[in-house]
Coordinates of C-alpha atoms in Angstrom, one line a residue:
M1039 CA 58.2 -17.6 86.6
D1040 CA 55.7 -15.9 88.9
H1041 CA 57.7 -16.0 92.2
I1042 CA 54.9 -14.4 94.3
S1043 CA 52.3 -17.0 93.4
R1044 CA 54.5 -19.7 94.9
G1045 CA 55.3 -17.7 98.0
R1046 CA 59.0 -17.9 97.1
R1047 CA 61.7 -15.4 98.0
W1048 CA 63.6 -15.0 94.7
R1049 CA 67.3 -14.2 94.9
P1050 CA 69.0 -13.0 91.7
R1051 CA 72.5 -14.0 90.7
R1052 CA 75.1 -11.5 91.9
P1053 CA 77.1 -10.1 88.9
R1054 CA 80.7 -8.8 89.6
L1055 CA 81.3 -6.3 86.9
A1056 CA 84.2 -3.9 87.0
A1057 CA 83.6 -0.2 87.8
S1058 CA 85.6 2.8 88.8
A1059 CA 86.1 3.3 92.6
V1060 CA 84.9 6.4 94.4
A1061 CA 86.2 7.9 97.7
G1062 CA 86.5 5.2 100.3
L1063 CA 85.0 2.5 98.1
G1064 CA 86.6 -0.7 97.0
T1065 CA 85.6 -2.6 93.9
I1066 CA 81.9 -1.9 93.0
A1067 CA 80.0 -3.9 90.5
L1068 CA 76.9 -2.3 89.1
A1069 CA 74.2 -4.5 87.5
A1070 CA 73.7 -2.2 84.6
A1071 CA 71.8 -4.7 82.5
A1072 CA 69.1 -4.9 85.1
F1073 CA 68.5 -1.2 85.5
V1074 CA 65.1 0.3 84.6
A1075 CA 65.3 3.6 82.8
I1076 CA 62.9 6.2 84.0
A1077 CA 61.7 9.0 81.8
P1078 CA 62.1 12.4 83.3
S1079 CA 59.0 14.3 84.4
A1080 CA 58.3 18.0 84.2
Q1081 CA 57.4 17.9 87.9
A1082 CA 60.3 15.7 88.9
A1083 CA 62.2 16.4 92.1
P1084 CA 65.6 14.8 91.5
D1085 CA 68.2 14.1 94.1
T1086 CA 65.6 14.0 96.9
L1087 CA 66.7 12.2 100.1
L1088 CA 64.0 9.5 99.8
S1089 CA 65.2 7.5 102.8
L1090 CA 64.9 10.3 105.4
N1091 CA 63.0 8.9 108.4
A1092 CA 61.7 6.0 106.3
V1093 CA 60.6 2.8 107.8
T1094 CA 63.6 0.5 108.4
S1095 CA 64.2 -3.1 109.5
A1096 CA 67.4 -5.1 110.1
S1097 CA 68.6 -8.7 110.8
S1098 CA 69.8 -7.5 114.3
S1099 CA 70.8 -4.5 116.3
E1100 CA 73.7 -4.3 118.8
G1101 CA 71.4 -2.5 121.3
A1102 CA 68.3 -0.4 121.6
G1103 CA 70.3 2.8 121.0
T1104 CA 71.7 1.5 117.7
G1105 CA 68.5 0.4 115.9
P1106 CA 68.1 0.6 112.2
R1107 CA 66.0 3.8 112.3
Y1108 CA 69.1 5.7 113.4
A1109 CA 70.7 5.2 110.0
V1110 CA 68.0 7.3 108.3
D1111 CA 67.7 10.2 110.7
N1112 CA 70.2 12.5 108.9
D1113 CA 72.2 12.7 112.1
R1114 CA 75.8 11.6 112.0
G1115 CA 75.9 11.4 115.8
T1116 CA 73.7 8.3 115.7
R1117 CA 74.2 5.0 113.9
W1118 CA 72.9 1.5 113.2
S1119 CA 75.1 -1.4 114.4
S1120 CA 74.4 -5.1 113.8
G1121 CA 75.2 -8.2 115.8
W1122 CA 78.8 -9.5 115.6
S1123 CA 78.5 -11.9 112.7
D1124 CA 79.1 -11.7 109.0
D1125 CA 75.6 -12.4 107.5
Q1126 CA 73.5 -9.4 108.3
W1127 CA 71.0 -7.2 106.4
F1128 CA 69.5 -3.7 106.6
R1129 CA 66.4 -2.6 104.7
V1130 CA 64.7 0.7 103.9
D1131 CA 61.0 1.0 102.9
L1132 CA 60.5 4.2 100.8
G1133 CA 56.8 3.9 101.1
E1134 CA 56.2 3.9 97.3
S1135 CA 58.3 3.1 94.3
H1136 CA 60.6 5.9 93.2
P1137 CA 63.3 6.4 90.6
I1138 CA 66.5 5.9 92.4
E1139 CA 69.6 7.8 91.3
R1140 CA 72.2 7.5 94.1
I1141 CA 73.0 5.4 97.2
R1142 CA 75.4 6.7 99.9
I1143 CA 76.7 4.9 102.9
D1144 CA 78.5 6.8 105.7
W1145 CA 80.3 4.0 107.6
E1146 CA 81.3 4.0 111.3
A1147 CA 84.6 2.3 112.1
A1148 CA 82.9 -1.2 111.8
Y1149 CA 82.5 -1.4 108.0
A1150 CA 81.9 -4.2 105.5
R1151 CA 84.5 -5.8 103.3
D1152 CA 81.9 -7.5 101.0
Y1153 CA 78.3 -6.6 100.6
T1154 CA 75.5 -6.1 98.1
V1155 CA 72.7 -3.6 97.6
A1156 CA 69.5 -4.6 96.0
V1157 CA 66.2 -2.9 95.0
S1158 CA 62.7 -4.3 94.9
D1159 CA 59.2 -3.1 94.1
D1160 CA 57.4 -5.8 96.2
G1161 CA 60.0 -6.9 98.8
T1162 CA 60.2 -10.3 97.2
N1163 CA 61.8 -10.0 93.7
W1164 CA 65.2 -8.2 94.1
T1165 CA 67.6 -6.7 91.5
V1166 CA 71.2 -6.3 92.7
V1167 CA 72.4 -2.8 91.8
A1168 CA 75.8 -3.0 93.5
D1169 CA 78.1 -5.8 94.5
V1170 CA 81.0 -4.6 96.5
A1171 CA 84.2 -6.5 97.1
D1172 CA 87.1 -5.3 99.3
G1173 CA 85.4 -2.2 100.5
N1174 CA 87.4 0.0 102.8
G1175 CA 84.8 2.0 104.7
G1176 CA 84.6 5.8 104.9
V1177 CA 81.9 7.3 102.8
Q1178 CA 80.9 5.1 99.9
S1179 CA 78.7 6.6 97.2
F1180 CA 77.6 5.3 93.8
D1181 CA 75.2 6.2 91.1
V1182 CA 72.4 3.9 90.1
D1183 CA 69.6 4.0 87.5
T1184 CA 66.7 2.0 88.7
A1185 CA 63.4 2.2 90.5
G1186 CA 61.8 0.5 93.5
R1187 CA 60.2 0.8 96.9
Y1188 CA 62.6 -1.3 99.0
V1189 CA 66.4 -1.0 99.2
K1190 CA 68.2 -3.8 101.0
W1191 CA 71.9 -3.9 102.0
T1192 CA 73.3 -7.4 102.7
G1193 CA 76.7 -7.8 104.4
T1194 CA 78.6 -11.1 103.8
E1195 CA 82.1 -10.3 105.2
R1196 CA 83.1 -7.9 108.0
A1197 CA 86.3 -5.9 107.9
T1198 CA 86.6 -5.9 111.7
G1199 CA 85.9 -8.2 114.7
Y1200 CA 82.7 -6.2 115.4
G1201 CA 79.5 -6.2 113.4
Y1202 CA 78.5 -3.7 110.7
S1203 CA 77.7 -0.1 111.5
F1204 CA 76.9 3.0 109.5
H1205 CA 75.9 6.5 110.6
E1206 CA 73.7 7.0 107.6
F1207 CA 72.3 4.9 104.7
E1208 CA 71.0 7.4 102.2
V1209 CA 68.9 6.7 99.1
F1210 CA 68.5 9.7 96.7
G1211 CA 66.1 9.9 93.7
D1212 CA 63.1 11.4 92.2
G1213 CA 60.6 12.6 94.9
D1214 CA 57.7 11.8 92.6
P1215 CA 56.6 8.1 92.9
V1216 CA 56.2 6.0 89.8
D1217 CA 53.4 3.7 88.7
T1218 CA 55.0 0.3 88.9
G1219 CA 52.3 -1.4 87.0
T1220 CA 52.7 -4.5 89.2
P1221 CA 49.7 -6.8 88.7
G1222 CA 47.8 -7.7 91.9
W1223 CA 45.7 -10.7 92.8
D1224 CA 42.0 -10.9 91.9
D1225 CA 41.2 -12.9 95.1
E1226 CA 38.5 -11.3 97.3
V1227 CA 40.2 -9.9 100.4
T1228 CA 38.3 -10.8 103.6
H1229 CA 41.3 -11.1 106.0
H1230 CA 44.8 -9.8 106.3
E1231 CA 46.4 -11.8 109.1
F1232 CA 48.5 -14.7 110.3
Q1233 CA 48.6 -16.6 113.6
A1234 CA 51.5 -17.1 116.0
N1235 CA 50.1 -19.4 118.6
C1236 CA 51.9 -20.2 121.9
T1237 CA 51.2 -22.3 124.9
F1238 CA 51.8 -21.7 128.6
S1239 CA 55.4 -21.4 129.8
H1240 CA 55.7 -20.2 133.4
F1241 CA 54.4 -18.0 136.2
L1242 CA 56.6 -15.2 137.7
K1243 CA 56.0 -12.0 139.6
D1244 CA 58.2 -10.2 137.1
D1245 CA 57.6 -7.6 134.4
P1246 CA 60.7 -6.7 132.3
I1247 CA 58.9 -3.7 130.7
V1248 CA 57.3 -2.0 133.7
F1249 CA 59.8 -3.2 136.3
P1250 CA 63.0 -4.0 134.4
G1251 CA 65.7 -5.6 136.6
Q1252 CA 63.4 -5.8 139.6
P1253 CA 62.5 -9.5 140.3
G1254 CA 59.3 -10.0 142.3
A1255 CA 58.2 -6.4 141.9
S1256 CA 55.1 -7.1 140.0
H1257 CA 51.9 -9.0 140.4
L1258 CA 51.9 -12.6 139.2
H1259 CA 52.1 -12.9 135.4
T1260 CA 51.4 -15.8 133.0
F1261 CA 54.2 -16.0 130.5
V1262 CA 53.9 -17.6 127.0
G1263 CA 56.4 -17.8 124.2
N1264 CA 60.1 -17.4 125.1
R1265 CA 60.8 -19.6 128.2
S1266 CA 63.7 -17.5 129.5
T1267 CA 61.6 -14.4 130.3
N1268 CA 62.2 -12.8 133.7
A1269 CA 62.8 -9.4 135.2
F1270 CA 66.1 -9.1 133.4
T1271 CA 64.9 -9.9 130.0
T1272 CA 65.9 -7.8 127.0
P1273 CA 65.4 -8.4 123.3
E1274 CA 69.0 -9.4 123.1
S1275 CA 68.6 -12.0 125.9
L1276 CA 65.5 -13.5 124.1
L1277 CA 67.6 -13.9 120.9
A1278 CA 70.3 -15.5 122.9
N1279 CA 67.9 -17.9 124.7
T1280 CA 65.5 -19.0 122.0
A1281 CA 63.6 -21.9 123.6
S1282 CA 59.9 -21.1 123.1
T1283 CA 56.4 -22.5 123.4
C1284 CA 55.3 -20.8 120.1
T1285 CA 54.4 -22.8 117.1
V1286 CA 56.8 -20.9 114.8
P1287 CA 60.4 -21.7 116.0
Q1288 CA 61.6 -18.3 114.7
D1289 CA 59.3 -16.4 117.0
H1290 CA 61.6 -15.9 120.1
S1291 CA 59.3 -13.1 121.4
S1292 CA 57.8 -12.9 124.8
Y1293 CA 54.1 -12.4 125.7
W1294 CA 52.7 -12.1 129.2
F1295 CA 49.5 -11.1 131.0
P1296 CA 48.1 -11.1 134.6
A1297 CA 47.6 -14.5 136.1
L1298 CA 44.0 -15.6 136.6
Y1299 CA 43.3 -17.1 140.0
R1300 CA 40.5 -19.4 141.3
G1301 CA 40.7 -18.6 145.0
D1302 CA 44.4 -18.5 145.8
Q1303 CA 45.5 -20.9 143.0
P1304 CA 46.7 -19.5 139.6
I1305 CA 45.2 -21.2 136.6
E1306 CA 47.4 -22.4 133.8
P1307 CA 45.9 -22.0 130.3
D1308 CA 45.7 -25.6 128.9
I1309 CA 45.3 -25.0 125.2
P1310 CA 47.4 -22.9 122.7
M1311 CA 46.6 -19.2 122.9
T1312 CA 45.6 -17.7 119.6
I1313 CA 47.8 -14.7 118.8
Y1314 CA 46.6 -13.0 115.6
Y1315 CA 48.9 -10.6 113.7
K1316 CA 46.5 -8.4 111.7
S1317 CA 46.2 -5.1 109.9
G1318 CA 44.7 -2.5 112.2
I1319 CA 44.3 0.0 109.3
E1320 CA 42.2 0.0 106.2
D1321 CA 45.1 0.1 103.8
Y1322 CA 46.5 -3.3 104.9
E1323 CA 49.2 -3.2 102.1
N1324 CA 51.0 -0.4 104.1
V1325 CA 51.5 -2.5 107.3
V1326 CA 55.3 -3.1 108.0
P1327 CA 56.9 -5.5 110.4
F1328 CA 57.6 -4.6 114.0
P1329 CA 61.1 -3.1 114.4
A1330 CA 63.5 -5.4 116.2
G1331 CA 63.3 -4.9 120.0
L1332 CA 59.9 -3.1 120.1
R1333 CA 58.2 -3.4 123.5
F1334 CA 54.7 -2.3 124.5
V1335 CA 51.8 -2.9 126.8
A1336 CA 48.2 -3.2 125.6
G1337 CA 45.4 -2.4 128.0
D1338 CA 45.0 -0.3 131.1
M1339 CA 45.4 -1.6 134.6
M1340 CA 43.4 1.4 135.9
A1341 CA 40.4 1.0 133.6
T1342 CA 36.9 1.3 134.9
V1343 CA 34.0 -0.7 133.6
A1344 CA 33.0 2.1 131.2
S1345 CA 36.6 2.8 130.0
F1346 CA 37.2 -1.0 129.6
Q1347 CA 34.1 -1.4 127.5
S1348 CA 34.9 1.6 125.3
A1349 CA 38.6 0.9 125.0
P1350 CA 39.8 0.8 121.3
G1351 CA 41.4 -2.6 122.0
A1352 CA 38.2 -4.2 123.4
V1353 CA 36.6 -6.9 121.3
E1354 CA 33.8 -8.9 123.1
G1355 CA 34.9 -8.5 126.7
W1356 CA 34.9 -11.7 128.9
E1357 CA 33.3 -14.6 127.1
C1358 CA 32.3 -18.2 127.9
G1359 CA 30.1 -20.5 125.8
D1360 CA 27.4 -18.3 124.3
S1361 CA 27.9 -15.5 126.8
T1362 CA 29.7 -12.4 125.4
K1363 CA 30.1 -8.7 126.0
N1364 CA 30.7 -9.2 129.7
W1365 CA 32.7 -6.3 131.0
S1366 CA 33.3 -8.1 134.3
I1367 CA 34.2 -11.8 134.7
P1368 CA 30.8 -13.6 134.7
D1369 CA 29.6 -15.1 138.0
Y1370 CA 28.7 -18.3 136.2
C1371 CA 29.8 -20.1 133.0
A1372 CA 28.1 -23.3 131.6
P1373 CA 30.0 -26.4 132.8
G1374 CA 32.6 -27.5 130.2
T1375 CA 33.0 -24.1 128.7
E1376 CA 36.2 -22.0 129.1
L1377 CA 36.5 -18.4 130.2
N1378 CA 38.3 -16.4 127.5
I1379 CA 39.1 -12.8 126.5
R1380 CA 40.3 -11.1 123.4
Y1381 CA 42.1 -7.8 123.3
Q1382 CA 43.7 -5.9 120.4
S1383 CA 47.0 -3.9 120.7
P1384 CA 47.7 -0.4 119.4
S1385 CA 49.1 -0.8 115.9
C1386 CA 50.5 2.7 115.0
W1387 CA 54.1 3.4 116.0
D1388 CA 55.8 6.8 116.3
G1389 CA 58.7 5.5 114.3
K1390 CA 61.2 6.6 116.9
H1391 CA 61.0 4.9 120.3
L1392 CA 61.2 1.2 121.0
T1393 CA 60.0 1.3 124.7
P1394 CA 57.5 3.2 126.8
Q1395 CA 60.4 4.5 128.8
E1396 CA 62.1 6.0 125.7
A1397 CA 58.9 7.8 124.7
S1398 CA 58.4 9.1 128.2
H1399 CA 62.0 10.3 128.4
H1400 CA 61.7 12.2 125.1
G1401 CA 58.7 14.4 125.9
G1402 CA 56.1 12.1 127.3
G1403 CA 53.2 10.3 125.6
S1404 CA 53.3 6.8 124.3
H1405 CA 55.3 5.4 121.4
M1406 CA 52.2 3.4 120.3
A1407 CA 48.7 4.5 119.4
Y1408 CA 45.5 3.0 118.0
P1409 CA 44.3 3.9 114.5
V1410 CA 41.6 6.5 114.1
D1411 CA 39.0 5.9 111.4
G1412 CA 41.1 3.2 109.9
Q1413 CA 44.3 5.3 109.6
C1414 CA 47.3 5.9 111.8
P1415 CA 47.5 9.5 113.3
E1416 CA 50.2 11.9 112.1
T1417 CA 51.9 11.6 115.5
H1418 CA 52.2 7.8 115.0
P1419 CA 52.5 7.3 111.3
V1420 CA 54.0 3.8 111.0
A1421 CA 51.4 1.0 110.7
V1422 CA 52.7 -2.2 112.3
P1423 CA 50.8 -5.4 112.9
M1424 CA 47.9 -5.3 115.3
I1425 CA 48.1 -8.2 117.8
E1426 CA 44.8 -9.7 118.8
F1427 CA 45.5 -11.9 121.8
K1428 CA 42.8 -14.5 122.7
I1429 CA 43.4 -16.4 125.9
A1430 CA 41.3 -19.2 127.4
W1431 CA 41.4 -20.7 130.9
P1432 CA 39.9 -24.1 131.9
V1433 CA 37.4 -22.7 134.4
S1434 CA 33.6 -23.0 134.3
G1435 CA 30.6 -23.3 136.6
D1436 CA 30.6 -20.9 139.6
L1437 CA 33.2 -18.2 138.9
S1438 CA 32.5 -16.1 142.0
D1439 CA 36.1 -16.8 143.3
V1440 CA 37.8 -16.2 139.9
H1441 CA 39.8 -13.0 139.7
L1442 CA 42.9 -11.3 138.1
A1443 CA 46.2 -10.9 139.9
S1444 CA 46.3 -7.3 138.7
G1445 CA 43.1 -6.3 140.5
S1446 CA 39.8 -5.5 139.0
D1447 CA 38.3 -7.5 136.1
Q1448 CA 38.9 -4.4 134.0
S1449 CA 42.6 -4.3 134.7
W1450 CA 43.2 -6.8 131.9
H1451 CA 46.3 -6.1 129.9
Y1452 CA 49.2 -7.8 128.1
D1453 CA 52.9 -7.1 127.3
F1454 CA 54.9 -7.9 124.2
V1455 CA 58.6 -7.9 123.4
N1456 CA 59.5 -8.4 119.7
A1457 CA 62.3 -11.0 119.3
W1458 CA 61.2 -12.5 116.0
D1459 CA 63.7 -13.5 113.4
Q1460 CA 63.2 -10.3 111.4
E1461 CA 63.5 -12.0 108.0
V1462 CA 60.7 -14.5 108.8
L1463 CA 58.5 -11.8 110.4
T1464 CA 59.0 -9.6 107.3
A1465 CA 58.0 -12.5 105.0
L1466 CA 54.9 -13.3 107.0
V1467 CA 53.8 -9.6 107.1
E1468 CA 54.3 -9.1 103.4
H1469 CA 52.8 -12.4 102.3
C1470 CA 49.8 -12.6 104.7
I1471 CA 48.9 -9.1 105.9
N1472 CA 50.0 -7.1 102.8
G1473 CA 48.8 -10.0 100.6
G1474 CA 45.3 -10.0 102.1
L1475 CA 45.4 -13.6 103.3
Q1476 CA 44.1 -15.6 106.3
C1477 CA 47.3 -17.5 107.1
N1478 CA 48.1 -20.2 109.6
P1479 CA 51.4 -20.0 111.5
R1480 CA 53.3 -21.1 108.4
G1481 CA 51.9 -18.4 106.3
Y1482 CA 49.5 -20.7 104.4
D1483 CA 45.9 -19.7 103.5
Q1484 CA 43.9 -23.0 103.1
Y1485 CA 41.2 -21.1 101.2
K1486 CA 43.8 -19.7 98.7
P1487 CA 46.3 -22.5 98.2
H1488 CA 47.5 -21.0 94.9
R1489 CA 49.1 -18.2 96.9
G1490 CA 51.7 -20.4 98.4
T1491 CA 53.3 -20.3 101.8
V1492 CA 56.2 -18.6 103.7
L1493 CA 57.4 -21.6 105.8
D1494 CA 57.5 -25.2 104.7
E1495 CA 56.2 -28.1 106.8
N1496 CA 59.5 -28.0 108.8
Y1497 CA 59.1 -24.2 109.4
V1498 CA 62.0 -23.4 107.1
L1499 CA 61.7 -20.2 105.1
V1500 CA 60.8 -21.1 101.5
D1501 CA 63.4 -20.0 98.9

């Protein structure tokens, strides 16, 4: 069966085979029959720590200081910790497929009783390489003999009343990547995107990124997506209060931007706003999902006409009807048209900091950057989705009294807090962006129906 062609997420059966225990490890079952033997190379670099500072994702994090990236930083003073429930997962992207020789978990006190470890070349088809029952924490290390790009740990039963937490999740193997020989699609690639459309939610003079915990400290914002957003919002609060105006129910994220006024009246957008998740780099297959809890601001409140026009996020400026490339709000739009603007976010992440404040505290600069010549700069090596936000307001005719709450027409900007269900976000990124598709919110490309979908008609993840 070609699982990818149907857009299905294949889950192999979990064998429980006897194996000898190692220090701190309960019963481990290794799926030896599924291993892929790798011929040694004269240039091989065995026992390389492949997972060091690799791109990571997880089902949840207990807080911003215990995100999944802290489990691959080779620092036992940091850790990843999950939410307090049994069913959790943690994933490492090695960047390329490598021969894998050993996996080592250095647990914090909150360890797993039962869990599996699986390996995949494509993030869709998984081979279970270890099935642990009655684990007892400590340092758990076991040898494997397989190859893959992705390594996924899945916890099914906790040993404590807390979540799961490990200081380090280490994957060792051959430093030289292997040619997987995985066949690709012959479809012409014209797009690499999916939509996550949302409608108007509410107005507030709050900004939980710029003025966290300070209600009323900001200019008026228009909020879409998660209905609970206010000055005290955090990624954790968004996941706890999931009511949203977004099409995809698993998108609990918050999006907001300066309110548009006609005179002294704020204008509510009256149609769904188009939120594209795209590749911002040429090598779209290397885009990875946003890390849980990532927050950023796109745009510059202090922009001038010249800097707004030349900004890397600028698309067509202010538009209405056939009028485009306006770098100030037009004085007039044809009756019946709508004023709109599109703006693209930075899509290269430093791989370390989740908020602007974290980046500023650790040496200044931003945690996000725009690609340069189609590639992420060395300072921001992780390519994440590029959000292209297109917003329209029901105003036309004489626009001389139309203005932004943030000040000049060039002060346009928007804010984003990632609170997606990480499994759904990962599936959409891999299927639509990495797969070179033009997907609707369900992950379906109407021009390439043979490629399948991510979510069914009821927005349930397709198995």
